[in-house]
Every structure is written in C-alpha cells, then in structure tokens.
Coordinates of C-alpha atoms and ligand atoms in Angstrom, one line a residue:
Y24 CA 16.0 -6.7 4.8
L25 CA 16.4 -7.5 1.1
Y26 CA 13.5 -7.9 -1.3
P27 CA 14.7 -11.3 -2.3
N28 CA 12.8 -11.6 -5.5
V29 CA 13.4 -8.1 -6.9
L30 CA 16.9 -7.4 -5.7
H31 CA 18.7 -9.1 -8.5
Q32 CA 16.7 -6.9 -10.9
L33 CA 17.3 -3.8 -8.9
Y34 CA 21.0 -4.2 -8.7
W35 CA 23.0 -3.1 -11.7
G36 CA 20.4 -4.4 -14.1
Y37 CA 17.8 -2.1 -12.6
R38 CA 17.4 0.1 -15.7
E39 CA 17.5 -2.8 -18.1
S40 CA 14.8 -4.8 -16.4
F41 CA 12.4 -2.1 -15.6
L42 CA 12.7 1.3 -17.2
C43 CA 13.7 0.3 -20.7
I44 CA 10.7 -1.9 -21.3
R45 CA 8.1 0.8 -20.6
L46 CA 10.1 4.0 -21.1
S47 CA 12.2 3.3 -24.1
F48 CA 10.6 6.2 -26.0
V49 CA 10.9 8.6 -23.1
D50 CA 13.3 11.6 -23.4
F51 CA 15.0 11.9 -20.0
N52 CA 17.3 14.7 -21.2
S53 CA 14.8 17.2 -22.5
F54 CA 14.9 20.7 -21.0
V55 CA 18.1 20.2 -19.1
T56 CA 21.8 20.7 -19.7
R57 CA 22.9 17.1 -19.4
T58 CA 23.4 15.1 -22.6
N59 CA 22.8 11.8 -21.0
T60 CA 21.7 10.1 -17.8
C61 CA 24.0 8.0 -15.7
G62 CA 22.3 4.8 -16.9
E63 CA 22.3 5.5 -20.6
L64 CA 25.8 5.2 -22.1
R65 CA 26.9 2.1 -24.1
S66 CA 29.7 1.2 -26.4
A67 CA 27.7 2.9 -29.2
H68 CA 28.4 6.2 -27.5
V69 CA 32.2 5.8 -27.6
G70 CA 33.9 9.0 -28.8
Q71 CA 31.0 11.3 -27.9
E72 CA 31.5 14.2 -25.6
V73 CA 28.9 14.0 -22.8
T74 CA 27.8 16.0 -19.8
L75 CA 26.4 14.1 -16.8
Y76 CA 25.0 15.2 -13.5
G77 CA 24.7 13.0 -10.5
W78 CA 25.8 12.0 -7.0
I79 CA 29.1 10.5 -6.1
Q80 CA 28.4 6.9 -5.2
Y81 CA 32.0 6.2 -4.4
Q82 CA 35.5 7.4 -5.3
R83 CA 38.7 5.4 -5.2
Q84 CA 42.2 6.7 -4.6
G85 CA 41.7 9.7 -6.8
L86 CA 41.6 7.5 -9.8
F87 CA 38.0 7.0 -10.6
L88 CA 34.5 7.5 -9.2
V89 CA 31.1 6.2 -9.8
L90 CA 28.4 8.7 -10.5
R91 CA 24.8 7.9 -9.8
D92 CA 21.4 9.3 -10.8
F93 CA 17.9 7.9 -10.9
Q94 CA 18.7 5.8 -13.9
G95 CA 21.9 4.1 -13.1
L96 CA 25.7 4.3 -12.5
T97 CA 28.5 5.4 -14.7
Q98 CA 32.2 5.0 -14.1
I99 CA 34.2 8.3 -14.4
I100 CA 37.9 8.3 -14.9
I101 CA 39.7 11.1 -13.0
P102 CA 42.5 12.6 -15.2
Q103 CA 46.0 12.3 -13.7
D104 CA 47.9 14.7 -15.9
E105 CA 49.2 18.1 -14.8
A106 CA 46.9 20.0 -17.1
H107 CA 43.9 18.6 -15.2
S108 CA 45.3 18.9 -11.7
H109 CA 42.4 21.2 -10.7
V110 CA 39.8 18.6 -11.8
K111 CA 41.7 15.8 -10.1
K112 CA 41.8 17.8 -6.8
L113 CA 38.1 18.7 -7.0
L114 CA 36.9 15.2 -7.6
S115 CA 39.3 13.4 -5.3
N116 CA 38.3 15.7 -2.3
A117 CA 34.6 15.7 -2.9
P118 CA 32.7 13.7 -0.2
V119 CA 30.5 10.8 -1.2
E120 CA 26.9 11.9 -2.1
S121 CA 28.1 15.3 -3.2
V122 CA 26.3 16.4 -6.4
V123 CA 28.5 17.1 -9.4
R124 CA 28.6 17.9 -13.1
V125 CA 31.2 16.2 -15.3
T126 CA 31.9 16.7 -18.9
G127 CA 34.2 14.3 -20.8
T128 CA 34.5 11.7 -23.5
V129 CA 33.0 8.2 -23.6
S130 CA 35.6 5.5 -24.1
L131 CA 35.7 1.7 -24.0
R132 CA 37.0 0.2 -20.8
P133 CA 40.3 -1.5 -21.2
P134 CA 39.9 -5.2 -22.1
G135 CA 39.2 -7.4 -19.1
Q136 CA 37.8 -4.4 -17.0
E137 CA 34.3 -4.6 -18.4
N138 CA 31.5 -5.2 -15.8
P139 CA 28.8 -7.4 -17.4
K140 CA 26.5 -6.8 -14.4
M141 CA 26.4 -3.1 -15.1
P142 CA 24.4 -1.8 -18.1
T143 CA 27.0 0.8 -18.6
G144 CA 29.8 -1.7 -17.8
D145 CA 31.5 -1.6 -21.2
I146 CA 32.3 2.1 -21.1
E147 CA 33.8 4.8 -18.8
V148 CA 33.9 8.6 -19.2
K149 CA 37.2 10.4 -19.2
V150 CA 36.6 13.7 -17.5
E151 CA 37.7 17.0 -19.0
T152 CA 35.9 19.4 -16.7
A153 CA 33.9 19.0 -13.5
E154 CA 32.1 21.1 -11.0
I155 CA 31.0 20.3 -7.5
L156 CA 27.4 21.7 -7.4
N157 CA 26.9 21.0 -3.8
S158 CA 29.0 19.2 -1.4
C159 CA 27.5 16.6 1.0
K160 CA 28.1 16.7 4.7
K161 CA 28.7 13.6 6.8
L162 CA 25.9 11.2 6.2
P163 CA 23.8 9.8 9.0
F164 CA 23.9 6.4 7.1
E165 CA 25.3 5.0 3.9
I166 CA 22.8 5.3 1.1
K167 CA 23.6 1.8 -0.3
D168 CA 23.5 0.3 3.2
F169 CA 19.8 0.0 3.1
I170 CA 19.6 -3.1 5.3
K171 CA 21.4 -1.9 8.4
K172 CA 19.7 1.4 9.2
T173 CA 16.8 1.6 11.5
E174 CA 13.4 2.6 10.1
A175 CA 13.2 5.7 12.4
L176 CA 16.5 7.0 11.0
R177 CA 15.5 6.3 7.5
M178 CA 12.3 8.3 8.1
Q179 CA 14.1 11.2 9.7
Y180 CA 16.3 11.5 6.7
R181 CA 13.7 10.4 4.2
Y182 CA 15.2 12.5 1.4
L183 CA 18.4 10.5 1.7
D184 CA 16.6 7.2 1.9
L185 CA 14.8 8.2 -1.3
R186 CA 18.1 8.1 -3.1
S187 CA 18.4 4.3 -2.6
F188 CA 17.7 2.0 -5.5
Q189 CA 14.9 0.3 -3.7
L190 CA 12.8 3.4 -3.0
Q191 CA 13.5 4.8 -6.5
Y192 CA 12.3 1.5 -7.9
N193 CA 9.2 1.4 -5.8
L194 CA 8.1 4.9 -6.4
R195 CA 8.8 4.7 -10.2
L196 CA 6.9 1.4 -10.5
R197 CA 4.0 2.9 -8.5
S198 CA 3.9 5.9 -10.9
Q199 CA 4.0 3.6 -13.9
I200 CA 1.2 1.5 -12.6
V201 CA -1.0 4.5 -11.8
M202 CA -0.4 5.9 -15.2
R203 CA -1.5 2.6 -16.8
M204 CA -4.6 2.6 -14.6
R205 CA -5.5 6.1 -15.7
E206 CA -5.0 5.0 -19.3
Y207 CA -7.2 2.0 -18.9
L208 CA -10.0 3.8 -17.1
C209 CA -10.0 7.2 -18.8
N210 CA -8.8 6.5 -22.3
L211 CA -10.1 3.0 -22.9
H212 CA -13.3 3.0 -20.8
G213 CA -14.4 6.7 -20.6
F214 CA -14.0 7.2 -16.8
V215 CA -13.8 10.8 -15.6
D216 CA -11.1 11.8 -13.1
V217 CA -12.8 14.0 -10.6
E218 CA -11.3 15.5 -7.5
T219 CA -13.5 15.6 -4.4
P220 CA -13.1 17.7 -1.3
T221 CA -10.9 16.7 1.7
L222 CA -12.6 19.2 4.0
F223 CA -16.0 17.7 4.8
K224 CA -18.2 16.6 7.6
R225 CA -18.5 13.5 9.8
T226 CA -19.8 10.3 8.1
P227 CA -21.6 8.0 10.5
G228 CA -20.2 4.5 11.1
G229 CA -16.8 3.3 10.0
A230 CA -13.4 4.5 11.0
K231 CA -12.6 7.5 13.3
E232 CA -12.1 10.7 11.3
F233 CA -9.6 13.5 11.8
L234 CA -11.1 16.8 12.8
V235 CA -10.1 20.1 11.4
P236 CA -11.1 23.2 13.4
S237 CA -13.0 26.0 11.7
R238 CA -13.3 29.7 12.6
E239 CA -17.0 29.1 13.5
A240 CA -17.0 28.4 17.2
G241 CA -17.6 24.7 18.0
K242 CA -17.7 23.7 14.3
F243 CA -15.3 21.3 12.8
Y244 CA -14.6 19.8 9.4
S245 CA -13.8 16.1 9.1
L246 CA -11.2 14.7 6.7
P247 CA -13.1 12.0 4.8
Q248 CA -12.2 8.3 5.3
S249 CA -13.0 7.9 1.6
P250 CA -14.8 9.9 -1.1
Q251 CA -17.8 7.6 -0.6
Q252 CA -20.5 10.1 -0.4
F253 CA -19.1 12.3 -3.2
K254 CA -18.7 9.5 -5.6
Q255 CA -22.3 8.5 -5.1
L256 CA -23.4 12.1 -5.5
L257 CA -21.4 12.2 -8.8
M258 CA -23.6 9.3 -10.0
V259 CA -26.7 11.3 -9.0
G260 CA -25.1 14.1 -11.0
G261 CA -25.0 12.0 -14.1
L262 CA -21.1 11.6 -14.3
D263 CA -21.8 7.9 -15.1
R264 CA -18.1 6.7 -14.6
Y265 CA -15.9 8.2 -11.9
F266 CA -12.4 7.5 -10.9
Q267 CA -9.9 9.3 -8.6
V268 CA -6.5 8.6 -7.1
A269 CA -7.9 9.6 -3.8
R270 CA -6.2 10.5 -0.5
C271 CA -8.1 9.1 2.4
Y272 CA -7.7 9.7 6.2
R273 CA -8.5 7.5 9.1
D274 CA -7.5 8.3 12.7
E275 CA -7.0 4.7 13.7
G276 CA -4.2 5.3 16.1
S277 CA -1.0 3.3 15.8
R278 CA -1.0 0.1 13.8
P279 CA 2.1 -1.4 12.4
D280 CA 1.1 -1.5 8.7
R281 CA -1.5 1.3 8.5
Q282 CA -1.1 4.9 7.6
P283 CA -3.3 7.7 8.9
E284 CA -3.4 9.0 5.3
F285 CA -3.3 6.6 2.4
T286 CA -4.3 6.4 -1.2
Q287 CA -7.1 4.6 -2.9
I288 CA -7.9 4.0 -6.6
D289 CA -11.5 5.0 -6.1
I290 CA -14.2 4.0 -8.7
E291 CA -17.9 4.4 -9.1
M292 CA -20.2 3.5 -12.0
S293 CA -23.9 3.9 -12.8
F294 CA -26.1 1.0 -14.1
V295 CA -23.6 -1.7 -13.1
D296 CA -23.9 -4.9 -11.2
Q297 CA -21.4 -6.9 -9.1
A298 CA -20.1 -8.9 -12.0
G299 CA -19.5 -5.7 -14.0
I300 CA -17.3 -4.2 -11.3
Q301 CA -15.4 -7.4 -10.9
R302 CA -14.7 -7.6 -14.7
L303 CA -13.6 -4.0 -14.7
I304 CA -11.1 -4.5 -11.8
E305 CA -9.7 -7.7 -13.4
G306 CA -9.2 -5.8 -16.7
L307 CA -7.7 -2.8 -14.9
L308 CA -5.2 -4.9 -13.0
Q309 CA -4.2 -7.0 -16.0
Y310 CA -3.6 -3.9 -18.0
S311 CA -1.6 -2.1 -15.4
W312 CA 0.3 -5.2 -14.1
P313 CA 4.1 -4.6 -14.5
E314 CA 5.6 -7.0 -17.0
E315 CA 8.5 -7.9 -14.7
R316 CA 6.1 -9.3 -12.2
G317 CA 4.8 -12.0 -14.6
S318 CA 1.2 -12.0 -15.8
I319 CA -2.0 -12.5 -13.9
T320 CA -4.9 -14.7 -15.1
T321 CA -8.5 -13.6 -15.1
P322 CA -11.3 -13.9 -14.1
F323 CA -10.2 -14.2 -10.5
P324 CA -11.7 -17.0 -8.5
S325 CA -14.5 -16.2 -6.1
M326 CA -15.5 -17.5 -2.7
T327 CA -18.4 -16.6 -0.4
Y328 CA -17.8 -15.1 3.0
E329 CA -19.2 -18.2 4.6
E330 CA -16.9 -20.5 2.7
A331 CA -13.9 -18.3 3.5
L332 CA -14.6 -18.4 7.2
A333 CA -15.4 -22.1 7.1
D334 CA -12.3 -23.2 5.1
Y335 CA -9.7 -20.6 6.1
G336 CA -11.0 -19.0 9.3
T337 CA -10.8 -15.5 7.8
D338 CA -12.5 -13.3 5.3
K339 CA -9.2 -12.7 3.5
P340 CA -7.9 -16.2 2.9
D341 CA -4.3 -16.7 1.6
T342 CA -5.1 -19.3 -1.1
R343 CA -1.5 -19.9 -2.1
F344 CA -1.5 -23.0 0.1
G345 CA -3.9 -25.6 1.4
M346 CA -4.1 -26.6 5.0
K347 CA -7.8 -25.8 5.0
I348 CA -9.9 -26.1 8.2
V349 CA -11.9 -29.3 8.3
D350 CA -14.8 -30.2 10.5
I351 CA -14.0 -33.4 12.5
S352 CA -17.1 -33.3 14.8
D353 CA -18.7 -36.4 13.3
F354 CA -15.5 -38.3 13.7
L355 CA -15.0 -37.3 17.3
R356 CA -18.6 -37.8 18.4
R357 CA -17.8 -41.4 19.2
S358 CA -14.7 -40.4 21.2
D359 CA -14.7 -40.3 25.0
I360 CA -12.5 -37.2 25.3
Q361 CA -14.4 -35.1 27.8
F362 CA -13.7 -31.6 26.7
V363 CA -14.5 -32.6 23.1
Q364 CA -17.8 -34.0 24.2
N365 CA -18.5 -30.8 26.1
A366 CA -17.9 -28.7 23.1
L367 CA -20.1 -30.9 20.9
S368 CA -22.9 -30.7 23.4
Y369 CA -23.5 -27.0 22.7
P370 CA -26.1 -26.1 20.0
R371 CA -24.0 -25.6 16.9
G372 CA -20.9 -26.9 18.8
T373 CA -18.3 -28.2 16.4
V374 CA -14.7 -29.4 16.5
K375 CA -12.4 -28.3 13.7
A376 CA -8.8 -28.9 12.8
I377 CA -6.2 -28.2 10.3
C378 CA -3.8 -30.8 9.0
I379 CA -0.2 -29.7 8.6
P380 CA 1.3 -31.9 6.0
Q381 CA 5.0 -32.4 6.7
G382 CA 4.5 -30.9 10.2
V383 CA 6.1 -34.0 11.7
R384 CA 9.2 -33.4 9.7
Y385 CA 9.5 -29.7 10.0
L386 CA 7.9 -28.6 13.3
K387 CA 10.0 -28.8 16.4
N388 CA 8.8 -29.0 20.0
K389 CA 9.2 -25.2 20.5
D390 CA 7.1 -24.6 17.4
L391 CA 4.3 -26.8 18.8
E392 CA 4.6 -24.9 22.1
S393 CA 4.2 -21.6 20.4
L394 CA 1.2 -22.8 18.4
K395 CA -0.3 -24.0 21.7
E396 CA 0.3 -20.6 23.3
S397 CA -1.4 -18.8 20.4
A398 CA -4.3 -21.3 20.5
K399 CA -4.8 -20.6 24.2
S400 CA -4.7 -16.8 23.8
Q401 CA -7.4 -17.0 21.2
F402 CA -9.5 -19.6 22.8
N403 CA -13.1 -19.6 21.7
Q404 CA -12.6 -17.1 18.8
C405 CA -13.6 -18.5 15.6
S406 CA -10.7 -16.7 13.8
A407 CA -8.3 -18.8 16.0
L408 CA -7.8 -21.6 13.5
G409 CA -7.4 -19.1 10.7
S410 CA -4.5 -17.4 12.5
L411 CA -3.0 -20.8 13.6
R412 CA -3.0 -21.8 9.9
L413 CA -1.0 -18.7 9.0
E414 CA 1.3 -19.2 12.0
S415 CA 1.9 -22.8 11.0
A416 CA 2.8 -21.7 7.5
D417 CA 5.3 -19.2 8.9
L418 CA 6.9 -21.9 11.1
L419 CA 7.1 -24.3 8.2
E420 CA 8.7 -21.7 6.0
A421 CA 11.1 -20.7 8.8
A422 CA 12.1 -24.3 8.8
G423 CA 12.9 -24.3 5.1
L424 CA 9.7 -25.5 3.4
V425 CA 8.5 -23.1 0.7
L426 CA 4.7 -22.8 0.8
R427 CA 4.1 -19.3 -0.5
N428 CA 6.2 -18.4 -3.5
P429 CA 6.6 -14.6 -3.3
T430 CA 6.6 -14.3 -7.1
V431 CA 3.1 -15.9 -7.4
F432 CA 0.0 -13.7 -7.1
H433 CA -3.3 -15.2 -6.0
F434 CA -6.2 -12.9 -6.4
L435 CA -9.6 -13.8 -5.0
W436 CA -13.0 -12.3 -4.8
V437 CA -14.8 -12.7 -1.5
V438 CA -18.6 -12.2 -1.9
D439 CA -21.9 -12.5 -0.1
F440 CA -20.8 -10.8 3.1
P441 CA -23.5 -10.3 5.7
L442 CA -24.9 -6.8 5.4
F443 CA -24.7 -6.2 9.2
L444 CA -22.6 -7.7 11.9
P445 CA -23.0 -7.4 15.7
K446 CA -21.1 -4.5 17.1
E447 CA -17.9 -5.7 18.8
E448 CA -18.4 -3.5 21.9
N449 CA -22.2 -4.2 22.2
P450 CA -23.2 -7.4 20.3
T451 CA -27.0 -6.6 20.7
E452 CA -26.6 -3.7 18.3
L453 CA -25.7 -4.0 14.6
E454 CA -23.2 -2.2 12.5
S455 CA -22.5 -2.3 8.7
A456 CA -20.1 -5.0 7.6
H457 CA -18.9 -2.6 4.9
H458 CA -20.6 0.8 5.1
P459 CA -24.2 2.0 5.5
F460 CA -24.6 2.6 1.8
T461 CA -24.2 -1.0 0.8
A462 CA -27.3 -2.6 -0.9
P463 CA -28.8 -5.9 0.3
H464 CA -28.4 -9.0 -1.8
P465 CA -31.4 -9.0 -4.2
S466 CA -32.7 -12.3 -2.9
D467 CA -32.5 -11.1 0.7
T468 CA -34.2 -7.7 0.4
S469 CA -37.4 -8.7 2.2
L470 CA -35.3 -10.0 5.1
L471 CA -34.0 -6.5 5.6
Y472 CA -37.3 -5.6 7.2
S473 CA -38.0 -8.8 9.1
D474 CA -34.5 -10.1 10.2
P475 CA -31.7 -7.8 9.2
T476 CA -29.1 -10.1 10.8
K477 CA -29.8 -12.7 8.0
V478 CA -29.4 -10.4 5.1
R479 CA -26.4 -10.9 2.8
S480 CA -25.1 -7.9 1.0
Q481 CA -23.8 -6.9 -2.5
H482 CA -20.4 -6.2 -1.0
Y483 CA -17.3 -7.7 -2.5
D484 CA -13.7 -7.7 -1.3
L485 CA -10.6 -8.3 -3.4
V486 CA -7.9 -10.3 -1.7
L487 CA -4.4 -10.8 -2.9
N488 CA -2.2 -13.4 -1.2
G489 CA -4.2 -13.1 2.0
N490 CA -4.3 -9.3 2.1
E491 CA -7.4 -7.2 1.5
V492 CA -6.5 -5.0 -1.4
G493 CA -9.9 -3.7 -2.3
G494 CA -13.5 -3.6 -1.4
G495 CA -16.7 -2.2 -2.7
S496 CA -20.4 -2.7 -3.2
I497 CA -23.5 -2.1 -5.2
R498 CA -25.2 0.8 -3.3
I499 CA -28.7 1.5 -2.0
H500 CA -30.2 4.0 -4.4
S501 CA -33.7 4.2 -2.8
A502 CA -34.0 7.0 -0.3
E503 CA -36.6 5.1 1.6
Q504 CA -34.4 2.0 2.0
Q505 CA -31.3 4.0 2.9
R506 CA -33.3 5.9 5.6
F507 CA -34.6 2.5 7.0
V508 CA -31.0 1.1 7.2
L509 CA -29.7 4.2 8.9
E510 CA -32.5 4.9 11.3
K511 CA -34.1 1.5 12.1
V512 CA -31.2 -0.9 11.7
L513 CA -28.1 1.1 12.6
K514 CA -29.9 3.6 14.9
E515 CA -27.9 6.4 13.4
D516 CA -29.0 10.0 13.3
S517 CA -29.9 10.3 9.6
E518 CA -29.9 14.1 9.8
V519 CA -26.1 14.1 9.2
L520 CA -26.8 12.5 5.9
S521 CA -29.9 14.5 4.9
H522 CA -28.1 15.8 1.8
L523 CA -27.4 12.3 0.5
L524 CA -30.9 11.0 1.4
E525 CA -32.4 14.0 -0.4
A526 CA -30.2 13.4 -3.5
L527 CA -31.5 9.9 -3.7
E528 CA -35.0 11.3 -4.2
F529 CA -34.0 13.1 -7.4
G530 CA -33.8 10.2 -9.8
A531 CA -30.6 8.7 -8.5
P532 CA -29.4 6.0 -10.8
P533 CA -28.6 2.4 -9.6
H534 CA -24.9 2.5 -9.0
G535 CA -21.9 0.7 -7.4
G536 CA -18.2 0.9 -7.0
I537 CA -15.0 -0.2 -5.4
A538 CA -11.8 1.2 -4.0
L539 CA -8.4 -0.4 -4.3
G540 CA -5.8 0.2 -1.6
L541 CA -3.0 1.5 -3.7
D542 CA -0.3 1.5 -1.1
R543 CA -0.9 -2.1 0.0
L544 CA -1.3 -3.3 -3.7
I545 CA 2.1 -1.8 -4.7
S546 CA 3.8 -3.1 -1.6
L547 CA 2.7 -6.6 -2.5
I548 CA 3.7 -6.2 -6.1
V549 CA 7.3 -5.2 -5.1
D550 CA 7.3 -7.6 -2.2
A551 CA 8.1 -4.8 0.3
P552 CA 7.7 -5.7 4.0
S553 CA 5.7 -2.5 4.8
I554 CA 3.5 -0.1 3.0
R555 CA 5.8 2.7 4.2
D556 CA 8.3 1.4 1.5
V557 CA 6.0 2.5 -1.3
I558 CA 5.1 5.9 0.1
A559 CA 7.5 8.8 -0.5
F560 CA 6.9 10.5 2.9
P561 CA 5.3 8.0 5.3
K562 CA 4.2 8.4 8.9
S563 CA 5.7 6.3 11.6
F564 CA 3.5 3.7 13.0
K565 CA 2.5 6.1 15.7
G566 CA 1.3 8.5 13.0
R567 CA 4.2 10.9 13.3
D568 CA 6.2 12.5 10.5
L569 CA 9.7 11.9 11.9
M570 CA 11.4 14.2 9.4
G571 CA 9.3 17.4 9.9
N572 CA 8.2 16.4 13.4
A573 CA 4.4 16.6 12.8
P574 CA 2.1 16.9 14.6
D575 CA 3.5 19.9 16.3
Y576 CA 2.5 22.3 19.0
V577 CA 0.8 25.6 18.1
T578 CA 0.6 28.7 20.3
P579 CA -2.5 29.7 22.2
E580 CA -2.6 32.8 20.0
E581 CA -2.7 30.7 16.9
L582 CA -5.6 28.7 18.4
E583 CA -7.6 31.7 19.3
P584 CA -9.4 32.2 15.9
Y585 CA -10.7 28.6 16.3
H586 CA -12.1 29.2 19.8
I587 CA -10.0 26.3 21.0
Q588 CA -8.0 26.0 24.2
V589 CA -5.7 23.1 25.0
S590 CA -6.4 21.4 28.3
W591 CA -2.9 20.0 29.1
P592 CA -2.7 16.7 30.8
L593 CA -1.1 17.4 34.2
A594 CA 2.2 15.7 33.5
E595 CA 2.8 17.7 30.4
K596 CA 1.9 20.9 32.1
E597 CA 4.5 20.2 34.7
A598 CA 7.1 19.2 32.0
K599 CA 6.4 22.5 30.2
K600 CA 7.1 24.5 33.3
T601 CA 10.6 23.1 33.8
Ligands
LIG19 N1 -15.4 3.7 0.1 C1 -15.2 2.3 0.3 C2 -14.0 2.1 1.2 O1 -13.2 3.0 1.4 C3 -15.0 1.6 -0.9 C4 -16.3 1.5 -1.7 O2 -17.3 1.1 -1.2 O3 -16.2 1.8 -2.9 O4 -13.8 1.0 1.7

C-alpha cells in the first residue's frame, strides 16, 4: 500500500516537511564522529570537508552512490582517478544496504543535474576516503520496495523494515507527539508522570488478562489491562494529577487490528468533572497535533450514546459523512407490505432506513447484492444498519466518490453511556459498559438501587473518524457505592478488590480520568492501514513475535520452580515424538 496523503511528504521532501519544523534547533551530530547527517547538506556547505555515515541506498556503475540515514539521502561521487582506485573498488563492490563511512568535499552538482525533489539535490560529495563498516548480505526484500513485501516477511525482518522511510516517519512522529503531550501535561499543567507495576493481580470484569507464574505454588500475577486501580489509588494518595505512557496487556486472542500489548496515554485527576477532562484532552490534542496534519478545532462536538445508536447504529460514529439512519415506521404504517407490518406489530417495533445519495449512480447490482448479503447475516441486530452504512460508504468510495477525506479529522465525544449492559453470553446478568469503577450519572444515582439497567454513567468516549481513540469516566469514590456495584449489581467477588474498597474509606477524593489509545491515534494521524505500522516491534495478528519467535517453549526443568507441568494436547505430543 501507499499512504496516499503522506507519501509525497515522505519522499525526498521528508526532512523538509517534518523534521525541520520541529527540530531545527536539534543537534544531530553531537557526540559522534560524523560532521553532518545525510539529509543536511546544501549549497551553503560547498567547499566543506564532511564525514557522513549511512547505508548504501543504491550504487550505479561505479560512478556514484546514494547514501541514506534517518534524515535523508546524499549523492556521493566515487573518484575515478588512479590515486583513489582503492576507494573506487571498495564502494563499487559494496552490496546495497552495507553501512559505510565516507569523507569528502561538498561540491555543487553540474548545471542541469540538480534534483529539485531532493533537499540535498543541489550538491554532491566527492569522496576522498571511505570505509565499509559492515557489509550487508543478500536482502530478503528491498528496503524501498515497501509495497510488495508481505507483512509476515516484514515482521520477521522488522529491523530492516524499520529502515524504510515510512516506518522512520511514523516512529519519529509518534515520539514527537508523545514529547509534546508530556510537555503539555507535565510542564504546562502540573501532571506527574508515575510508573505503575506491570506485575499485579486479576481485575474483575473487562478483558482477559495474561497470567505470569510465580514461585508460590498455584499463585499467579496478572499483567494489568490498564493501570486503572493504581491511578485511582494515586488519587487517594494525594498525587492530584497523574499521567503515564502506560503499556497495557489484554489476552484477547487474534484480532486483525489489536495488539496483545499496546500503549495508552493514561490520565487521572482529582476534583474534576466530565467537562474538565474533555477540555484537558482537547487542549492536549491541539497542543501535540503535528503541524503537517493541519489543525484541529475545539471544543469537539458531543453526542449521547442514545443519539449515536439511533442516528449511526454504533457508539463510535464516523461523522465525516451523513447517510444517517432514519425511522420510517410512521410512513410505512399505512403500507400493506406484510413483513413490515409484522415488524411494526411488536412492542417497540420500528422500521429504519438509510438513504444513499448518489447510490443509483454509483452502486452496481453486485454492490447491492453484497449489501443484501450483509443485511441477511446481521438480521435482527440493531448494529446492522450502522455497518451497512459503513459498507455503503466503502462501496461508493470504491466506485470513485470521495466521502471521507483522509486529511480531515472529525473528533467526537460520545457521552451518557448506560452504566450497565446485559452480558452477551447471559443477558439476564449485567456487566459494566466501561468498567466497574465508573460513577453513575448524578441525576440517575437513585436508580442505581432501584433499576440499575436504567442508570446512565459518567463515562465518555473519544471517537476519531469512526474509531474509538479514548475512553474514561468519573469514578465512584464512595466505598459503599463501589461495594454495592460490585456485589449486588455485577455479582463479583469484591474480596479481590478489598484493597481498593478499603482505600476509598480513607478520605478518597472525587476523581476521574481517561486513557487515549496511542497506537490507534498515531495510526490515524499518519493514515496507516494498521496499528502495527506505528509500533516498532509489533506482534502478528495471532499475537506472535515473528522475528524472535515468541511465545516459545520452555523445558520442564525451567517450569519446575513454578510448580507447573504442561499437559500437551495429544496431537502435539505425537508430533514431538517424531
Ligand atoms: N482504564 C480505562 C481503559 O483502559 C480508561 C479509564 O477509565 O481511564 O479503558
């Protein structure tokens, strides 16, 4: 794939468009023996003797080569005279992607040979001396041939993939954004960056957690799905404003665009309300938003959960285009279409539709067939129209209509979620819509004790272009209310959370917070097709590290201290024997 809207910037103008703006004051050459980076030289440097280090991008007929580092490309002229025959031999024979040092003089390119697309395109370096620091063996794929390689191969040789402009750009932009976030939170607003443990114990509800064996027989740590409990305990501890770039773990099995480990910008504040958290996040994103992605306007619009479901059929609506769901029950009540009448005869039975403007012009019969098939497979699910709306948008765009401009960013708050939802596997039982620490909406508190299904919560989600990029809530800070939610509504064993419940009894302040999903946010900002493109060493969608081959087997002896024995599935036992 190409990132259509960033590629032109990535290409030779990469350094110009991105690094110069923010990093013009940065010294990239401190502490090292190079004089310049490969993206730095201009006509102003003509006549200077320079030392560059980099990888050979390509080499042509023993005449010149292009040297690359993280910052750009420089054309190197290989000397042809007898006195430099050693240098010529060295550079002409070095394989592509070998890492070299060259020393030489900057000169202007001959007239007509300038390359205006390249920031260093006015100059070239005439080499005096060179050294091959490490030669490169035959590559499994060409570094610049990003489009053609399979993702599995890219992940197996991730360190080579990281040499590509795209990944360099993504990781550097990510680092810049995180730095700006730190600046905003810590320097401008007094947040404290606190690290919390990753070896902890099970939290009831929510995602499945990874277990880590301990040396105490039968006892396991859990890797936290988020620092939720710790950040609340930091508020009890009087930290007042906490922030962390936090690694979180969820053992959710294979999902195409999820990672078993991922990063959140995790935030908690004391004495704050929902509006306070929302203004903080808007300010944070505005401050850290990369200039080359345009600007974002605040405050972000807000929509209730109920409105989102009614108008868009999802709690994370893509508001970049219309095609809202409309209720046409009244209109159809007079019709004599039997199945419609049947639907309307149910209590709360409705008929809803979406209008696809220009559908007649752009949608072909096969598109309509595929929409029909999807509708059938999701029959009776309320979310069906929401996904048909998105599918129709995909079909229209595939046919050439631009509905969702990839350079436009639509943020949206979704608020007033229900506090509890029926459990998917057993709808007579309730589970938290967010997590069990979420406070009820102030106007619904009394309903908590009489009809919990009707309680709205103080939970808010941040949605960007139809993707959930953050979520948080104002928390319960009364031990009594928290115990009631855990024991009476969720029917959880509150003993596992006795430390938190006890902490709430020691003058816990009212508090609330939020977490932004950093990987997803960055992938949307750079318009990457997958979050794996903004993570240096991602896992495959089956949760494996294809480079180091993790997870891996350990021997029975290594398992002994943990009092664990593997009970091999029969097939694997047989396979091991042979
Ligand atoms: N810990 C929550 C999550 O990971 C976010 C929050 O409530 O602050 O979704």
